[in-house]
XYZ file of C-alpha atoms in Angstrom:
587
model
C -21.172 -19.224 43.865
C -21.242 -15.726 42.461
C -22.416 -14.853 39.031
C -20.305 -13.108 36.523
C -23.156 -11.741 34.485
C -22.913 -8.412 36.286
C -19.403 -7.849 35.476
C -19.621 -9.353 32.008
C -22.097 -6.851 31.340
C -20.234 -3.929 32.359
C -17.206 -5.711 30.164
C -19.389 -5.179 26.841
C -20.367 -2.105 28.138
C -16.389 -0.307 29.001
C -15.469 -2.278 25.346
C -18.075 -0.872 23.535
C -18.124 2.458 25.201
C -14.210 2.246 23.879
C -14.350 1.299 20.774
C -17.191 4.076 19.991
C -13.951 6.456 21.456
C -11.775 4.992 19.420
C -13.882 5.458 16.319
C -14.217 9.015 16.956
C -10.474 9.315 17.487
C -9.934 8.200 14.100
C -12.716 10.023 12.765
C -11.148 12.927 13.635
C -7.464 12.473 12.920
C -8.752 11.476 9.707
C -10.285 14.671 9.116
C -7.209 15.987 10.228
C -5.029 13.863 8.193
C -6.909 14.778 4.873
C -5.989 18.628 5.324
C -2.494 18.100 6.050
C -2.043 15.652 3.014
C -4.051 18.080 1.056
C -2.279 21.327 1.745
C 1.009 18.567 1.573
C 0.252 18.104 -1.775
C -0.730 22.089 -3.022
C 2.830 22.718 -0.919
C 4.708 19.545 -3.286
C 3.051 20.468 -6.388
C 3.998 24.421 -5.944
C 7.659 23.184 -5.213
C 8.298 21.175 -8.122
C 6.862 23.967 -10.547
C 9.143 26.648 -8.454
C 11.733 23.954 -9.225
C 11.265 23.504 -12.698
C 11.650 26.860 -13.523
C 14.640 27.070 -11.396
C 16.860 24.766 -13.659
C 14.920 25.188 -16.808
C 13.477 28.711 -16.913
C 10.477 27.200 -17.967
C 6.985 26.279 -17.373
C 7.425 22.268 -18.392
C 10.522 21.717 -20.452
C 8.603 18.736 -22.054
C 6.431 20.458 -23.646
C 9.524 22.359 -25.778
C 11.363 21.273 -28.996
C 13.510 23.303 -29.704
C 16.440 22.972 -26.918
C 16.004 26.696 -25.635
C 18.295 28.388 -23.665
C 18.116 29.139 -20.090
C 17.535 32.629 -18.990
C 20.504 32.665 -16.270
C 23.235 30.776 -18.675
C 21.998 31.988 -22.209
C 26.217 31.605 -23.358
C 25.234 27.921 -23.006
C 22.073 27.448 -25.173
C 20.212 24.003 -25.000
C 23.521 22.625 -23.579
C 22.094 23.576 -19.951
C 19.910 20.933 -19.654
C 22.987 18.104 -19.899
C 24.259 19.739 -16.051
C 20.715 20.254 -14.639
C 19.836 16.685 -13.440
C 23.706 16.814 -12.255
C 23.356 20.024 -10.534
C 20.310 18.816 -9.082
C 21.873 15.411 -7.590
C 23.850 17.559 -5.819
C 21.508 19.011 -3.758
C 19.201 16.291 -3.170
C 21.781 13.643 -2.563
C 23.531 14.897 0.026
C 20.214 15.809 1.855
C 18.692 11.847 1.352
C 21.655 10.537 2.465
C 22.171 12.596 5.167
C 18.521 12.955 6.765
C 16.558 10.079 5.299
C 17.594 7.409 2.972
C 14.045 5.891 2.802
C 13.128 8.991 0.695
C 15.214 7.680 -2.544
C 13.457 5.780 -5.122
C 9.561 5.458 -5.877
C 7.973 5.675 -2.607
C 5.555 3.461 -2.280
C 7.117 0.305 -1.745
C 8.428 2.084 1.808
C 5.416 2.897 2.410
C 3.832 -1.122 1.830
C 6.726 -2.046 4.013
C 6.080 0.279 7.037
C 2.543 -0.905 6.862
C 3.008 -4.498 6.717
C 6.338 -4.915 8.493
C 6.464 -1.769 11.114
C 3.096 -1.297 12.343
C 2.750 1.455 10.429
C 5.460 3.453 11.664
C 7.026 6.406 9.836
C 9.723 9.243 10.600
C 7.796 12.995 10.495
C 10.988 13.503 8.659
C 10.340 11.870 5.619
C 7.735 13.981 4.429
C 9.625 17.017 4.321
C 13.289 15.223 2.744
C 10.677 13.523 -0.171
C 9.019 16.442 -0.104
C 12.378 18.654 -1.560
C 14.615 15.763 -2.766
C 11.152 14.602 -5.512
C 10.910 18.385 -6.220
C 14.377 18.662 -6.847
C 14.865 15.526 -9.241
C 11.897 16.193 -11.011
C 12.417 19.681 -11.856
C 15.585 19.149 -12.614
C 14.534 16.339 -15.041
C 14.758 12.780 -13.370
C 11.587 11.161 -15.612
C 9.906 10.109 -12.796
C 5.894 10.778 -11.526
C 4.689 12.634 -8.523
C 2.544 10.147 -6.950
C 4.983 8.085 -5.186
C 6.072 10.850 -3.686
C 3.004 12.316 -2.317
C 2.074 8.853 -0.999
C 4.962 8.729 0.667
C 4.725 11.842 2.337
C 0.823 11.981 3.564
C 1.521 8.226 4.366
C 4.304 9.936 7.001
C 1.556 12.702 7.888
C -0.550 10.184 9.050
C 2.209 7.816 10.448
C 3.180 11.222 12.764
C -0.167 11.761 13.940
C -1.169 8.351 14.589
C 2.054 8.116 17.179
C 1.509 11.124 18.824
C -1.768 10.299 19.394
C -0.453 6.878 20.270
C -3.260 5.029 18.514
C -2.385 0.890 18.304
C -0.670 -0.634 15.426
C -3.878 -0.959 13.162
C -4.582 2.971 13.992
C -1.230 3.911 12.681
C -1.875 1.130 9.337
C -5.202 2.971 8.977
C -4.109 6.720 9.171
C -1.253 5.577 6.872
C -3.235 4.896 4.713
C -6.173 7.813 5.120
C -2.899 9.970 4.130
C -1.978 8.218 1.406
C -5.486 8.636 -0.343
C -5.246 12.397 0.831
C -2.093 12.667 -1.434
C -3.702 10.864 -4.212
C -6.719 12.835 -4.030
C -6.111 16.220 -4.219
C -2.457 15.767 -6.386
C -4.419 14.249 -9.168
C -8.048 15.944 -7.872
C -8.753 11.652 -7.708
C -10.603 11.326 -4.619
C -12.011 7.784 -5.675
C -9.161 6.527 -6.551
C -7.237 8.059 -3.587
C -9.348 5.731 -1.557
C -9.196 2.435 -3.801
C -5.427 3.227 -4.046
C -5.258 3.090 -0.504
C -7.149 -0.126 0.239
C -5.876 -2.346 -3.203
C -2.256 -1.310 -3.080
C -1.305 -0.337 0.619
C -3.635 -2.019 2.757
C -4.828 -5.213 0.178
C -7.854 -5.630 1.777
C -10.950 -3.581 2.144
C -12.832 -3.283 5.967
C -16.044 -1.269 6.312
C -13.948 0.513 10.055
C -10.951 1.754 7.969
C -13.329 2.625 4.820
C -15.198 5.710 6.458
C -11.770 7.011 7.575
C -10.300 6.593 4.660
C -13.082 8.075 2.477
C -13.213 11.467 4.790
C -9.493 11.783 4.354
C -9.955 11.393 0.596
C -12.548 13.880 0.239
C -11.102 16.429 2.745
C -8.058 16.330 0.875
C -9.885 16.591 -2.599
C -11.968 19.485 -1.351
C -8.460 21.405 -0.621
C -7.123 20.747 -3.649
C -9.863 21.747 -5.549
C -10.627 25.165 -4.279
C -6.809 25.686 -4.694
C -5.660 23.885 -7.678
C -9.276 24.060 -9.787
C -12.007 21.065 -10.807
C -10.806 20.623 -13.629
C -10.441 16.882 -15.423
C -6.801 15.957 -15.703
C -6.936 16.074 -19.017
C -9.611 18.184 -21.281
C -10.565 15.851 -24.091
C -13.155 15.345 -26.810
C -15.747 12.450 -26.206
C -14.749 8.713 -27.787
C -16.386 6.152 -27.847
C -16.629 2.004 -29.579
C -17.590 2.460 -33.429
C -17.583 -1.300 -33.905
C -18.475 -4.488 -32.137
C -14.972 -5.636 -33.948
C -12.816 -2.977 -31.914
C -13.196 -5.119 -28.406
C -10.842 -7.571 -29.885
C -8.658 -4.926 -30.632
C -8.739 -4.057 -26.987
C -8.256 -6.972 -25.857
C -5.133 -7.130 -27.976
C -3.716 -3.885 -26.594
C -4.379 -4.965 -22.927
C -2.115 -8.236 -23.843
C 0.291 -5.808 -24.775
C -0.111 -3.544 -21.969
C 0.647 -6.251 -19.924
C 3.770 -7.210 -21.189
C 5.070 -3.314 -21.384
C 4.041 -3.674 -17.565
C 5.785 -6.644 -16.666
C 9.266 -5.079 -19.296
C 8.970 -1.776 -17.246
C 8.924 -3.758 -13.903
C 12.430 -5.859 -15.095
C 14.519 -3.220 -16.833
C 13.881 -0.727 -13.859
C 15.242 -3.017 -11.434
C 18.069 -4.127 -14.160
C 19.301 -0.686 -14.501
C 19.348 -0.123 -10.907
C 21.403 -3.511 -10.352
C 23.392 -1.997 -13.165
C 24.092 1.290 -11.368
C 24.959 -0.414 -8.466
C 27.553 -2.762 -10.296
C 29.394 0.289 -11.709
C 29.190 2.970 -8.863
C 31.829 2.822 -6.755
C 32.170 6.448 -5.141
C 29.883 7.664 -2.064
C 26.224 7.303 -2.022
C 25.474 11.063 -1.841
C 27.407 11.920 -5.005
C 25.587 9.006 -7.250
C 22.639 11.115 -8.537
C 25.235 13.868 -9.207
C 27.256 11.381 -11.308
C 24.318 9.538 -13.264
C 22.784 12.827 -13.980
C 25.806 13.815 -16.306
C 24.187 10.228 -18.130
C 20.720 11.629 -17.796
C 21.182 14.707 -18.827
C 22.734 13.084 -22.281
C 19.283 12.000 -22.937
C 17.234 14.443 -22.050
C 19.290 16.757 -24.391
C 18.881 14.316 -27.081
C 15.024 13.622 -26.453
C 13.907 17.017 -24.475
C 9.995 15.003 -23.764
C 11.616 12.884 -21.332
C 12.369 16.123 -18.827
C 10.272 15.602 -15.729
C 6.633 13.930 -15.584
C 5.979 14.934 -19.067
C 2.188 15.065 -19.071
C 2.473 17.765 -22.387
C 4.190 14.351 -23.979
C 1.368 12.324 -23.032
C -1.580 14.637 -23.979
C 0.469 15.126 -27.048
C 0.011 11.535 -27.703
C -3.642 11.215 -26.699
C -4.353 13.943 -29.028
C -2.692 11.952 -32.040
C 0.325 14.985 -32.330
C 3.333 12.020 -32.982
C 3.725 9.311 -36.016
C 4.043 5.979 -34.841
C 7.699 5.554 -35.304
C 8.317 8.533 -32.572
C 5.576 7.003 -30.201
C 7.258 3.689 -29.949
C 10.899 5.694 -29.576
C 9.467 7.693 -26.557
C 7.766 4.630 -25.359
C 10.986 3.154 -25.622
C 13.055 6.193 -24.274
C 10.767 6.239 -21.195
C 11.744 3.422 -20.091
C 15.359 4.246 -20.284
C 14.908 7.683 -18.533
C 12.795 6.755 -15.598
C 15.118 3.598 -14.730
C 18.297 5.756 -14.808
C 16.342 8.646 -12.615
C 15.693 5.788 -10.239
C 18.895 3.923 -10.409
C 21.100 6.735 -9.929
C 19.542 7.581 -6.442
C 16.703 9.563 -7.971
C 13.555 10.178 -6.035
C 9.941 10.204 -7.696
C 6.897 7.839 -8.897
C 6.609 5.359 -11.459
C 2.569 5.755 -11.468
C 3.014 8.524 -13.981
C 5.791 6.668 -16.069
C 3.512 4.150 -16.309
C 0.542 5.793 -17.771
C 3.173 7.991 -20.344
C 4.096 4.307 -21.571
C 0.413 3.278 -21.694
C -0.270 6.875 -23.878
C 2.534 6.125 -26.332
C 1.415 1.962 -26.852
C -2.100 2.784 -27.214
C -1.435 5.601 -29.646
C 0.752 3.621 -31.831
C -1.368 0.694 -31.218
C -4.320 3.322 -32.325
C -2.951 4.384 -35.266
C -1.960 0.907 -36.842
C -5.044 -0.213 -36.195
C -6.685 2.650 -38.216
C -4.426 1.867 -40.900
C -4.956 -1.783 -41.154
C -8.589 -1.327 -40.437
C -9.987 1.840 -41.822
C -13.562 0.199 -41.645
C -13.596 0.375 -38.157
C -13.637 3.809 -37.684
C -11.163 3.534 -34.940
C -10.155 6.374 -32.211
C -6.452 6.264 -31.667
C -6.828 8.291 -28.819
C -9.426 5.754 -27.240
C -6.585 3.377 -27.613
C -4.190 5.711 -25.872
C -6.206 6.016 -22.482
C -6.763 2.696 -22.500
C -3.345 1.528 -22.531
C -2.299 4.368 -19.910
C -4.898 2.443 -17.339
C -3.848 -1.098 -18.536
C 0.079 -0.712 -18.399
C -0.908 0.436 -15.147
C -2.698 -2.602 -14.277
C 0.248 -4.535 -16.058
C 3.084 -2.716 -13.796
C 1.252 -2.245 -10.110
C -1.350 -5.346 -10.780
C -4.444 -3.135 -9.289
C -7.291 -3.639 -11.775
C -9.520 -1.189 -9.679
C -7.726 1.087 -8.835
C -6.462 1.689 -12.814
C -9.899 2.170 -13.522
C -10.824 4.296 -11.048
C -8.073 6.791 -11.637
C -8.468 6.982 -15.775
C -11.870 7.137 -15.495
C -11.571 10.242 -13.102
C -8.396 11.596 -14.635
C -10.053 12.046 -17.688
C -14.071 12.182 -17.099
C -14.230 9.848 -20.841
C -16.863 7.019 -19.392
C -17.745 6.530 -22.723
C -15.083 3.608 -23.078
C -15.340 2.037 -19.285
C -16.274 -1.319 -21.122
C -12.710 -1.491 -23.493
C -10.960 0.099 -20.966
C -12.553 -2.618 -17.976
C -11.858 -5.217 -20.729
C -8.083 -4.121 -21.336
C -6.910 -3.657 -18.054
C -8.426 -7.372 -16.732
C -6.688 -8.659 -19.359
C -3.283 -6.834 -19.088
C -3.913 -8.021 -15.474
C -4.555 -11.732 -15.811
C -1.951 -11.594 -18.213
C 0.836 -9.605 -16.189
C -0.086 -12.070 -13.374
C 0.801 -15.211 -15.370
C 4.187 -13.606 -16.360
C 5.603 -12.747 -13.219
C 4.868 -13.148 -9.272
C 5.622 -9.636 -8.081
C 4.316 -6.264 -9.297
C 6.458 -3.240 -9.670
C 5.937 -2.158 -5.981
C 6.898 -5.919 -4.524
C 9.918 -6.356 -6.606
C 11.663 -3.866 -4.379
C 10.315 -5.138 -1.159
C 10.945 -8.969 -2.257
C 15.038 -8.253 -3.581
C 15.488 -7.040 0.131
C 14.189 -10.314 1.505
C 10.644 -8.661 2.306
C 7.600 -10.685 1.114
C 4.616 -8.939 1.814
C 2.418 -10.643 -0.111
C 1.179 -13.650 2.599
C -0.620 -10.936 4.363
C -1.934 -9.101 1.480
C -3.108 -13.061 0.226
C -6.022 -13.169 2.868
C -4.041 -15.053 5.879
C -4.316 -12.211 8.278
C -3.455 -14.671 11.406
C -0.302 -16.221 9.271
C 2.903 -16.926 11.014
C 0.950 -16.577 14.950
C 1.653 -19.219 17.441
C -0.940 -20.404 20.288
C 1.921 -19.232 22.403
C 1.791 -15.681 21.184
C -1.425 -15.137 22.471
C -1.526 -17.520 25.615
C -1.278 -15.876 29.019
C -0.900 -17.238 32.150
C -2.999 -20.376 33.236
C -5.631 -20.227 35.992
C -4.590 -21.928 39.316
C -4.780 -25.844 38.441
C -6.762 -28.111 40.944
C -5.286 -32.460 41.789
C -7.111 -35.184 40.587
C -7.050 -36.094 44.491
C -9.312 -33.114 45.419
C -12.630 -33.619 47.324
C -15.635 -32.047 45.542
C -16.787 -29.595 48.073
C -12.828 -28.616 48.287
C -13.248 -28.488 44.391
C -16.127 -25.822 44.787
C -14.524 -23.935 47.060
C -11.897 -23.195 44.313
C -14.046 -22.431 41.724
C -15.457 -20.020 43.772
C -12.038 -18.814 44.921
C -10.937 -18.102 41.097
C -14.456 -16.940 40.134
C -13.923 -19.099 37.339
C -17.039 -21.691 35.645
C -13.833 -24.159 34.983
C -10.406 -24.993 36.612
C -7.503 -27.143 34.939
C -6.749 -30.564 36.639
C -3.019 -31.881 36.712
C -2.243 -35.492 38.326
C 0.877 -36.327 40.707
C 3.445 -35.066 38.278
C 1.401 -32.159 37.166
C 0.927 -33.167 33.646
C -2.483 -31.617 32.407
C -5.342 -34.617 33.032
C -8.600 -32.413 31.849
C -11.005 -29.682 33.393
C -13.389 -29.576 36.255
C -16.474 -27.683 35.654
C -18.728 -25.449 38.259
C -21.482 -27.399 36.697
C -20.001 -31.176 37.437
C -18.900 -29.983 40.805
C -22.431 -28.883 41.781
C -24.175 -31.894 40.629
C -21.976 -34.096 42.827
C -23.080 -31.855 45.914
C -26.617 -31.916 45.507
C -26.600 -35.870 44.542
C -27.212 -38.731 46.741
C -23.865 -40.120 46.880
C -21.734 -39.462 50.046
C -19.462 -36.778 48.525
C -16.914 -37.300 51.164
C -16.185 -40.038 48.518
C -16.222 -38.078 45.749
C -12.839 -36.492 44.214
C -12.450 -34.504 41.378
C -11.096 -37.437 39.072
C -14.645 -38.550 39.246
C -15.898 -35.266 37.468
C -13.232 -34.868 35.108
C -13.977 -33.625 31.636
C -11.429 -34.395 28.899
C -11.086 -30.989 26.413
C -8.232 -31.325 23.979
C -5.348 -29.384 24.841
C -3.243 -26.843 22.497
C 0.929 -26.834 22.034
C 2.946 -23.532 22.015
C 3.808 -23.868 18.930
C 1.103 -24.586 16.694
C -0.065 -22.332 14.637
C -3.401 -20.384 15.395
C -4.871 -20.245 12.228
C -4.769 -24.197 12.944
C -6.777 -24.175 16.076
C -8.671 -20.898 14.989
C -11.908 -23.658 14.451
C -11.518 -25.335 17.952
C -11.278 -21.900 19.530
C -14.128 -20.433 18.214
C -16.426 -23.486 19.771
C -18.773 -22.970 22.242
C -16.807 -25.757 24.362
C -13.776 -23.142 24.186
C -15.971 -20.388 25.589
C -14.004 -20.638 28.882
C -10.259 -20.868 27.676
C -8.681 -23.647 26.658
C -5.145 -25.412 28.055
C -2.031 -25.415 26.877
C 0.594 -27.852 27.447
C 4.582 -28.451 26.894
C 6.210 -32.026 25.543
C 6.113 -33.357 29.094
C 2.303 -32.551 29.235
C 2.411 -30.041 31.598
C 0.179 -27.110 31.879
C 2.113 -23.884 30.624
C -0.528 -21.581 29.672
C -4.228 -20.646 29.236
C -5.824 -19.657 25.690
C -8.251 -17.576 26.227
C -11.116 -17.208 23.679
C -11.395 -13.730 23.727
C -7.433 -13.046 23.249
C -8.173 -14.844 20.294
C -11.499 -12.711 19.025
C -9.894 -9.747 20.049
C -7.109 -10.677 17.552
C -8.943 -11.419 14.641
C -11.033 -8.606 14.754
C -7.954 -6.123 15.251
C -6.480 -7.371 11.856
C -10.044 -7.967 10.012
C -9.673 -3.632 10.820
């Protein structure tokens, strides 16, 4: 009988020789990825500011106080700003509606749900319609953030590439994802956190293949944004730091109530969304049009709720508002961002979230100074603390709120209160409710992602999904030289036997059916009953995780059988479809 070594050998060789091609490949298109997310996100950020001072005639109409007038419509003073997120659902509700209706809301829960549910897949056209629908909304004053945008749209850069380059379903997950972190990166000049956002939010899980890829997309698209949007820290503040032993109590107290702000954002979002969709009963296109008219009630009354709002939030950091005001824009917030996404609205809750974190910590801040002026307590400490932990509270990613304060801001001077309040707000938020502010969507549409992001990569796959086609089967009745002559025949070490009905009675083995030639009995005598082995077969429908043990014996090293409810031989699991599997997903 021949030996397979030869061939096996060139096996590992052609597998390994591919997967070193495939590597590159995604090397590359990572590389490539990066760019495009990073000029994507110059291109976004450029639109929303041209935006902005299209229906404001201004720089960052939260930043004013004073209800100015725009330049085009000066007969209608401060007024203006009551038709501008109307005038501006007019544009970009028509063109979701009409081109791509995944581009309304946040962003990123699409984006979990094309990775985990649609191999990745997403229309080239999405980037463009979030692109100008998020530019529109925002500059014309939906409260929303930019980062759930820009995920979305690198996420379909990558997505686009990936198909055309027709990589498999885990190199469309991972250049998803590089794109993602590209967005991140140079939008918010993050790249660590690009990449942690990426793998704890996206992905859920963290593999040393899709980590290089990642991490060059991250930096390419960092490098881009730096040499065109500056190096600069997010925000430009003066050094803080722990003054007392006493104040990591204090922190732990604000990450408690970081975590319920969190899980209160999370509910009244999704309650004012049910709510808009209780009470609107005209077309789709023309809601955002409508609910601005609301919007733009508010915004008038409270002009710091106009777009991201980051003057608000330095504002805050920088101890600029009494505690009374914080908790009414913490409050207001809130409001504004759920009616921006309820209404049809398109934009990020990311930045939302760390606005409400800025206005608890500050008020938390300045109580604390006032009950405890022994302390010597740092209100603004308190503030970028609780924009990382409400963070943590809302999305449930410890990491990457760290990550993205800590580089947001450059102030490592209070990693340990800020580590301490966001595992807290994160235990905490975890205890109050099972989904995060991302799931919520996915789970009200019937979509839990969470089994795969919970460390069961093989959950929900049958022995029959990866069986193929049994090897030709041999009757207990055979003679053993006839039995050799098979073996040979299928270049096989092993060969099912069936009996007179062809139910599934064991293996023979190249190994048994030698022995019984070279013995002394008269192997004319000798039939392949004789030199059965017994191995355990597999059902259809079990599940592999199940059997994943058994397969990965060294008595399964040649395939094992698998058999219907009459015991008959329906298929052949082979141990390799099953390696080739796991690895794919561990990827």
């Amino acid at each position: 009988m021949s030996s397979p070594a030869p061939t096996a050998s060139l096996t590992s060789r052609a597998l390994a020789w591919t997967r070193r091609s495939e590597n590159s490949t995604l090397i590359a298109l990572s590389l490539v990825v990066g760019t495009c997310a990073g000029f994507g996100a110059i291109a976004f950020r450029w639109l929303i500011e041209r935006a902005t001072l299209l229906f404001t005639g201004t720089a960052d109409y939260a930043a004013t106080t004073d209800h100015p007038s725009h330049p085009w419509l000066p007969w209608l003073g401060g007024f203006f700003v009551i038709l501008a997120p109307a005038v501006g659902g007019l544009l970009h509700g028509p063109l979701v509606q009409r081109f791509a209706p995944e581009a309304r809301g946040h962003g990123v829960p699409e984006v979990m749900y094309a990775i985990h549910r649609r191999g990745g897949r997403i229309p080239a056209k999405v980037a463009f319609v979030k692109a100008l629908a998020s530019a529109i909304t925002i500059g014309s004053g939906g409260s929303v953030g930019r980062e759930g945008p820009i995920v979305q749209i690198g996420s379909a850069i990558g997505s686009s590439l990936a198909q055309r380059a027709r990589l498999n379903e885990n190199g469309v997950r991972m250049l998803v994802a590089c794109g993602a972190a590209g967005g991140i990166a140079a939008t918010f000049n993050a790249p660590i956190a690009g990449v942690f956002f990426a793998f704890e939010l996206l992905l859920a899980s963290i593999a040393a293949r899709s980590f290089g890829a990642i991490v060059i997309s991250a930096v390419t698209a960092s490098v881009i944004g730096r040499v065109f949007l500056g190096d600069e820290p997010f925000l430009v503040l003066p050094e803080f730091s722990v003054g007392h032993l006493g104040e990591y109590g204090l922190y732990v107290v604000l990450g408690l109530l970081a975590a319920l702000v969190g899980v209160a954002f999370t509910r009244v979002l999704y309650k004012v969304e049910d709510w808009c969709d209780a009470v609107w009963r005209g077309p789709e296109w023309a809601r955002p049009a409508a609910g601005g008219l609301l919007l733009g009630v508010l915004l008038f009354a409270l002009p710091q709720m106009y777009g991201v709002g980051y003057p608000v939030l330095e504002g805050a950091v920088m101890g600029a508002y009494a505690i009374g005001f914080l908790v009414l824009l913490l409050v207001a917030k809130i409001v504004a961002t759920s009616l921006t996404i309820g209404i049809g609205g398109s934009g990020g809750v990311f930045a939302p979230s760390l606005f409400l974190g800025a206005m608890l910590g500050a008020a938390f801040g300045q109580a604390a100074q006032l009950a405890l002026p022994g302390l010597d307590i740092h209100p603004g400490a308190y503030a970028l603390v609780g924009m990382a932990a409400v963070f943590a509270g809302a999305a449930r990613a410890p990491i990457t709120a760290v990550i993205i304060l800590f580089e947001l801001t450059g102030e490592y001077t209070i990693i340990l209160p800020l580590m301490l309040a966001v595992a807290v707000a994160t235990l905490t938020s975890s205890a109050l409710s099972h989904d995060t502010i991302y799931t919520l969507k996915l789970r009200r549409r019937g979509v839990d992602i969470t089994q795969r992001a919970g460390g069961r990569p093989l959950d929900g796959l049958t022995v029959g999904d990866l069986m193929a086609v049994a090897p030709p089967s041999v009757p207990l009745t055979l003679g053993t030289a006839d039995a050799v002559g098979a073996l040979v025949a299928a270049r096989r070490h092993s060969l099912p036997v069936v009996d007179a009905d062809g139910s599934y009675a064991g293996i023979v083995s190249s190994p048994a059916a030698a022995g019984a030639l070279t013995s002394d009995d008269d192997v004319s005598s000798v039939t392949v009953e004789r030199l059965l082995d017994w191995h355990e077969p597999l059902r259809p429908d079990q599940a592999v995780e199940d059997v994943l043990e058994a397969m990965l014996s060294e008595e399964a090293e040649n395939g094992v059988a698998v058999v219907g409810p009459d015991g008959a031989l329906v298929g052949w699991l082979h141990q390799e479809a099953v390696l080739r599997k796991v690895s794919t997903v561990a990827t």
